[in-house]
Amino acid sequence: MHVLVLGGTTEARRLAAELAARPGVRVTTSLAGRVARPAALEGDVRVGGFGGVDGLAAWLRERRVDAVVDATHPFAATISENAVRAARLTGVPAVMLRRPGWRPVPGDRWHDTASLTGAAALLPSLGRRVFLTTGRLGLAAFAGPDLAELHFLVRSVEPPEPPLPRHAEILLDRGPYTIDGETALLREHRVDVLVTKDSGGAATAAKLTAARALSLPVVIVRRPEPPQGARVLPDAAGVLSHLASLGLPGRV
Ligand code: NAP
């Protein structure tokens, strides 16, 4: 059985390792190629876009793929939409592995918004020193003259893409992060407000706990809806059971 995992996440890496360990299963992980030195992966790896829905559909046919697992990041909406459409075109079954989003608990001071622009609009009323953890792309939303007086601590895995906020301090780092580490960081940089996407998952959740402990407001950019008709499962165990129902060899 040949499984294509659309990757770029910790979940995708773990799933590929589970699949690669099974006799009779071939796994190929596909990466967009945005990260210069991605973490090592079990099984085969291919890098770069497919060329839209038709390109992905052709790849599925040519490589005789038996199942697609879309384990991309919850904010990677285009490739997820393409996966559903290419699966329909080819008849190859597809499933989406999507970690659950974060939910507030008592003590949280969360402000939901639908976009980075929406997050930027909220900032002047929430503080002057911003911890921005929305990734390296899309920071133009925070580069406008209306936010020129704010100070941004920008954390990302790879250097952020300009235009950047006028006062931007860059912190290159990769999770997982600890609550103690995040609390110390927020204190050291005298952060007033945290901005994050609703990425979900444990690896980057410590900042939310730290913000709660320090009673800081958090601006949360909510994730896009999954594509219509997508079969969405929250974890690798569910995906493996689903693949087993399609004939995946080995233990479940
Ligand atoms: P996107 O907007 O959904 O995708 C844009 C284009 O990039 C797609 O149309 C596709 O090109 C190509 N692409 C995306 N993921 C791919 C994959 N796994 N394999 C091959 N091609 C892929 O995606 P994005 O938001 O730019 O994210 C790119 C990658 O980074 C994703 O794989 C995602 O898992 C990872 N990532 C994203 C975020 C985020 O916040 N968006 C955070 C962490 C990691 P073609 O149309 O040419 O096939």
Short mmCIF file of C-alpha atoms and ligand atoms in Angstrom, two decimals:
data_model
loop_
_atom_site.label_atom_id
_atom_site.label_comp_id
_atom_site.label_asym_id
_atom_site.label_seq_id
_atom_site.Cartn_x
_atom_site.Cartn_y
_atom_site.Cartn_z
CA MET A 1 0.00 0.00 0.00
CA HIS A 2 1.39 3.42 -0.96
CA VAL A 3 0.34 6.25 1.35
CA LEU A 4 1.04 9.88 0.51
CA VAL A 5 1.32 12.06 3.62
CA LEU A 6 1.06 15.78 2.97
CA GLY A 7 3.38 17.00 5.68
CA GLY A 8 5.01 19.98 7.33
CA THR A 9 3.84 19.20 10.87
CA THR A 10 4.95 17.10 13.86
CA GLU A 11 1.86 14.90 13.41
CA ALA A 12 2.84 14.18 9.81
CA ARG A 13 6.36 13.21 10.86
CA ARG A 14 5.09 10.83 13.56
CA LEU A 15 2.52 9.29 11.24
CA ALA A 16 5.17 8.71 8.56
CA ALA A 17 7.32 6.89 11.13
CA GLU A 18 4.37 4.67 12.16
CA LEU A 19 3.58 3.85 8.55
CA ALA A 20 7.19 3.27 7.50
CA ALA A 21 7.57 0.69 10.29
CA ARG A 22 4.90 -1.55 8.73
CA PRO A 23 5.91 -4.24 6.27
CA GLY A 24 3.99 -3.88 3.05
CA VAL A 25 3.49 -0.13 3.43
CA ARG A 26 5.30 2.47 1.41
CA VAL A 27 5.01 6.02 2.72
CA THR A 28 5.96 9.19 0.88
CA THR A 29 5.88 12.48 2.78
CA SER A 30 5.43 15.61 0.70
CA LEU A 31 6.86 18.92 1.92
CA ALA A 32 6.18 22.33 0.42
CA GLY A 33 9.87 23.22 0.70
CA ARG A 34 9.42 26.34 2.84
CA VAL A 35 11.88 25.25 5.56
CA ALA A 36 15.56 25.10 4.59
CA ARG A 37 16.49 22.23 6.93
CA PRO A 38 13.38 20.17 7.76
CA ALA A 39 13.51 17.54 10.50
CA ALA A 40 14.48 14.03 9.32
CA LEU A 41 11.61 11.84 8.08
CA GLU A 42 11.10 8.07 7.82
CA GLY A 43 10.11 6.72 4.41
CA ASP A 44 10.38 8.56 1.10
CA VAL A 45 10.30 12.34 0.89
CA ARG A 46 9.43 14.64 -1.99
CA VAL A 47 9.72 18.42 -1.86
CA GLY A 48 7.87 21.23 -3.67
CA GLY A 49 4.39 22.00 -4.97
CA PHE A 50 2.57 19.59 -7.27
CA GLY A 51 1.24 22.30 -9.58
CA GLY A 52 -2.31 22.62 -8.27
CA VAL A 53 -5.12 20.07 -8.20
CA ASP A 54 -4.32 18.58 -11.60
CA GLY A 55 -0.64 18.18 -10.74
CA LEU A 56 -1.49 16.44 -7.48
CA ALA A 57 -4.04 14.20 -9.23
CA ALA A 58 -1.43 13.24 -11.85
CA TRP A 59 1.09 12.47 -9.11
CA LEU A 60 -1.42 10.22 -7.33
CA ARG A 61 -2.09 8.29 -10.52
CA GLU A 62 1.53 8.02 -11.67
CA ARG A 63 2.84 6.89 -8.28
CA ARG A 64 -0.08 4.53 -7.75
CA VAL A 65 -1.04 6.08 -4.44
CA ASP A 66 -3.63 4.09 -2.48
CA ALA A 67 -4.49 6.71 0.15
CA VAL A 68 -3.71 10.35 0.92
CA VAL A 69 -3.38 11.73 4.43
CA ASP A 70 -3.50 15.51 4.56
CA ALA A 71 -1.49 16.16 7.73
CA THR A 72 -0.57 19.74 6.82
CA HIS A 73 -0.85 22.65 9.21
CA PRO A 74 -4.42 23.77 10.05
CA PHE A 75 -3.71 27.11 8.31
CA ALA A 76 -2.46 25.53 5.06
CA ALA A 77 -5.86 25.91 3.39
CA THR A 78 -4.89 25.70 -0.29
CA ILE A 79 -3.12 22.35 -0.21
CA SER A 80 -5.95 20.91 1.93
CA GLU A 81 -8.54 22.03 -0.60
CA ASN A 82 -6.38 20.63 -3.42
CA ALA A 83 -6.09 17.28 -1.64
CA VAL A 84 -9.87 16.90 -1.38
CA ARG A 85 -10.36 17.86 -5.03
CA ALA A 86 -7.55 15.64 -6.36
CA ALA A 87 -8.92 12.74 -4.34
CA ARG A 88 -12.33 13.26 -5.93
CA LEU A 89 -10.82 13.43 -9.42
CA THR A 90 -8.81 10.23 -9.00
CA GLY A 91 -10.99 8.20 -6.63
CA VAL A 92 -8.04 7.85 -4.25
CA PRO A 93 -9.37 7.96 -0.66
CA ALA A 94 -8.22 10.97 1.36
CA VAL A 95 -8.38 11.76 5.04
CA MET A 96 -7.37 14.87 6.96
CA LEU A 97 -5.38 14.68 10.17
CA ARG A 98 -6.13 17.91 11.97
CA ARG A 99 -5.10 18.47 15.54
CA PRO A 100 -7.86 20.09 17.60
CA GLY A 101 -7.76 23.85 18.11
CA TRP A 102 -7.05 25.48 21.47
CA ARG A 103 -9.92 26.37 23.78
CA PRO A 104 -9.83 28.98 26.55
CA VAL A 105 -10.00 27.99 30.22
CA PRO A 106 -10.92 30.17 33.20
CA GLY A 107 -8.34 32.91 33.64
CA ASP A 108 -7.64 33.31 29.94
CA ARG A 109 -8.06 36.76 28.37
CA TRP A 110 -8.46 35.73 24.75
CA HIS A 111 -9.55 37.91 21.84
CA ASP A 112 -10.60 35.88 18.78
CA THR A 113 -10.12 37.20 15.30
CA ALA A 114 -10.37 35.72 11.80
CA SER A 115 -7.19 37.10 10.23
CA LEU A 116 -3.77 38.64 10.84
CA THR A 117 -5.24 42.00 9.78
CA GLY A 118 -7.92 41.56 12.42
CA ALA A 119 -5.23 40.79 14.99
CA ALA A 120 -3.30 43.94 14.02
CA ALA A 121 -6.43 46.08 14.46
CA LEU A 122 -6.88 44.82 18.03
CA LEU A 123 -3.33 45.53 19.19
CA PRO A 124 -3.32 49.29 19.95
CA SER A 125 -6.04 48.78 22.57
CA LEU A 126 -4.21 45.87 24.23
CA GLY A 127 -0.60 46.96 24.73
CA ARG A 128 2.63 48.37 23.36
CA ARG A 129 4.95 45.36 23.60
CA VAL A 130 3.77 42.48 21.43
CA PHE A 131 4.97 38.87 21.29
CA LEU A 132 4.14 37.83 17.71
CA THR A 133 4.16 34.07 17.07
CA THR A 134 2.12 33.75 13.90
CA GLY A 135 4.93 32.41 11.70
CA ARG A 136 7.31 34.03 9.28
CA LEU A 137 4.78 34.94 6.60
CA GLY A 138 2.07 37.58 6.54
CA LEU A 139 3.83 40.03 8.86
CA ALA A 140 3.00 42.88 6.49
CA ALA A 141 -0.28 43.04 8.43
CA PHE A 142 1.71 44.46 11.37
CA ALA A 143 3.98 46.75 9.33
CA GLY A 144 1.55 49.65 8.83
CA PRO A 145 2.16 53.17 10.16
CA ASP A 146 -0.67 52.81 12.70
CA LEU A 147 1.43 50.22 14.60
CA ALA A 148 4.76 52.03 14.17
CA GLU A 149 4.92 52.91 17.89
CA LEU A 150 4.53 49.31 19.04
CA HIS A 151 7.47 47.04 19.83
CA PHE A 152 7.30 43.51 18.38
CA LEU A 153 9.18 40.45 19.52
CA VAL A 154 8.79 38.18 16.47
CA ARG A 155 9.48 34.47 16.96
CA SER A 156 9.70 32.09 14.02
CA VAL A 157 11.58 28.99 12.92
CA GLU A 158 13.07 30.66 9.84
CA PRO A 159 13.80 34.37 9.32
CA PRO A 160 10.54 36.29 8.80
CA GLU A 161 9.68 37.67 5.40
CA PRO A 162 9.61 41.49 5.07
CA PRO A 163 7.89 43.90 5.29
CA LEU A 164 8.20 43.73 9.08
CA PRO A 165 6.92 46.02 11.83
CA ARG A 166 9.09 49.11 12.27
CA HIS A 167 10.29 48.01 15.72
CA ALA A 168 10.86 44.27 15.36
CA GLU A 169 13.20 42.11 17.38
CA ILE A 170 13.62 38.68 15.75
CA LEU A 171 13.92 35.50 17.78
CA LEU A 172 14.67 32.38 15.71
CA ASP A 173 13.59 29.28 17.60
CA ARG A 174 11.71 26.02 17.17
CA GLY A 175 9.42 24.37 19.75
CA PRO A 176 8.60 22.46 21.82
CA TYR A 177 8.61 25.16 24.49
CA THR A 178 8.19 24.89 28.26
CA ILE A 179 5.93 26.92 30.54
CA ASP A 180 8.92 28.09 32.59
CA GLY A 181 10.80 29.12 29.47
CA GLU A 182 7.82 30.98 28.01
CA THR A 183 7.06 32.73 31.31
CA ALA A 184 10.67 33.88 31.59
CA LEU A 185 10.61 35.12 27.98
CA LEU A 186 7.39 37.11 28.49
CA ARG A 187 8.82 38.68 31.65
CA GLU A 188 12.26 39.41 30.23
CA HIS A 189 10.79 41.22 27.20
CA ARG A 190 8.07 42.91 29.30
CA VAL A 191 5.44 41.63 26.88
CA ASP A 192 1.95 43.20 27.15
CA VAL A 193 0.12 41.04 24.62
CA LEU A 194 0.64 37.74 22.79
CA VAL A 195 -0.52 37.09 19.21
CA THR A 196 -0.85 33.53 17.95
CA LYS A 197 -2.64 31.46 15.35
CA ASP A 198 -4.94 28.76 16.70
CA SER A 199 -2.42 26.11 15.66
CA GLY A 200 -3.41 23.70 18.44
CA GLY A 201 -1.12 20.97 19.73
CA ALA A 202 1.11 20.66 22.76
CA ALA A 203 4.43 21.80 21.29
CA THR A 204 3.58 25.51 21.30
CA ALA A 205 0.79 25.65 23.92
CA ALA A 206 3.08 26.67 26.80
CA LYS A 207 2.90 30.34 25.77
CA LEU A 208 -0.85 30.29 26.47
CA THR A 209 -0.34 28.92 29.97
CA ALA A 210 2.39 31.47 30.60
CA ALA A 211 0.17 34.33 29.37
CA ARG A 212 -2.63 33.12 31.67
CA ALA A 213 -0.28 33.00 34.66
CA LEU A 214 0.82 36.59 33.96
CA SER A 215 -2.76 37.66 33.16
CA LEU A 216 -1.77 38.88 29.69
CA PRO A 217 -4.26 39.28 26.84
CA VAL A 218 -3.89 36.89 23.90
CA VAL A 219 -5.06 37.59 20.36
CA ILE A 220 -5.98 34.29 18.67
CA VAL A 221 -6.31 34.05 14.91
CA ARG A 222 -8.91 31.34 14.34
CA ARG A 223 -8.21 28.67 11.74
CA PRO A 224 -10.00 28.30 8.41
CA GLU A 225 -12.75 25.69 8.15
CA PRO A 226 -11.66 22.36 6.65
CA PRO A 227 -12.62 21.94 2.99
CA GLN A 228 -16.19 20.87 2.37
CA GLY A 229 -16.56 17.11 2.29
CA ALA A 230 -13.21 16.44 3.98
CA ARG A 231 -13.08 13.50 6.38
CA VAL A 232 -11.36 15.02 9.41
CA LEU A 233 -9.72 12.97 12.18
CA PRO A 234 -8.02 14.50 15.23
CA ASP A 235 -5.08 12.13 15.70
CA ALA A 236 -2.79 9.54 14.14
CA ALA A 237 -4.56 6.63 15.86
CA GLY A 238 -7.81 7.55 14.11
CA VAL A 239 -6.04 7.87 10.78
CA LEU A 240 -4.37 4.46 11.19
CA SER A 241 -7.73 2.82 11.97
CA HIS A 242 -9.23 4.49 8.96
CA LEU A 243 -6.36 3.29 6.75
CA ALA A 244 -6.80 -0.21 8.19
CA SER A 245 -10.41 -0.14 6.99
CA LEU A 246 -8.96 0.55 3.51
CA GLY A 247 -6.63 -2.45 3.76
CA LEU A 248 -3.52 -1.05 5.47
CA PRO A 249 -1.30 -4.00 6.42
CA GLY A 250 0.05 -4.48 9.98
CA ARG A 251 -1.23 -3.89 13.50
CA VAL A 252 -3.59 -1.01 14.28
P1 NAP B 1 -0.90 26.49 1.43
O1 NAP B 1 -1.11 27.96 1.34
O2 NAP B 1 -2.05 25.63 1.73
O3 NAP B 1 -0.26 25.94 0.07
C1 NAP B 1 0.24 26.78 -0.98
C2 NAP B 1 0.87 25.88 -2.02
O4 NAP B 1 2.07 25.28 -1.50
C3 NAP B 1 0.00 24.70 -2.41
O5 NAP B 1 -0.95 25.05 -3.40
C4 NAP B 1 1.02 23.69 -2.89
O6 NAP B 1 1.49 24.04 -4.18
C5 NAP B 1 2.18 23.94 -1.96
N1 NAP B 1 2.16 23.04 -0.80
C6 NAP B 1 1.69 23.30 0.46
N2 NAP B 1 1.90 22.26 1.27
C7 NAP B 1 2.50 21.31 0.52
C8 NAP B 1 2.97 20.01 0.80
N3 NAP B 1 2.89 19.47 2.04
N4 NAP B 1 3.55 19.32 -0.23
C9 NAP B 1 3.66 19.86 -1.48
N5 NAP B 1 3.22 21.10 -1.77
C10 NAP B 1 2.67 21.80 -0.79
O7 NAP B 1 0.26 26.16 2.47
P2 NAP B 1 1.12 27.13 3.42
O8 NAP B 1 0.23 27.73 4.44
O9 NAP B 1 1.99 27.99 2.55
O10 NAP B 1 2.01 26.03 4.15
C11 NAP B 1 3.05 25.36 3.43
C12 NAP B 1 3.51 24.17 4.24
O11 NAP B 1 4.00 24.61 5.49
C13 NAP B 1 2.38 23.17 4.50
O12 NAP B 1 2.80 21.91 4.06
C14 NAP B 1 2.15 23.24 6.00
O13 NAP B 1 1.94 21.96 6.57
C15 NAP B 1 3.42 23.89 6.53
N6 NAP B 1 3.14 24.82 7.65
C16 NAP B 1 2.27 25.86 7.46
C17 NAP B 1 2.00 26.70 8.51
C18 NAP B 1 1.00 27.85 8.38
O14 NAP B 1 0.79 28.58 9.37
N7 NAP B 1 0.38 28.04 7.23
C19 NAP B 1 2.63 26.51 9.75
C20 NAP B 1 3.52 25.43 9.90
C21 NAP B 1 3.76 24.61 8.83
P3 NAP B 1 0.90 23.36 -5.50
O15 NAP B 1 -0.45 23.97 -5.70
O16 NAP B 1 1.89 23.70 -6.56
O17 NAP B 1 0.80 21.88 -5.26
#
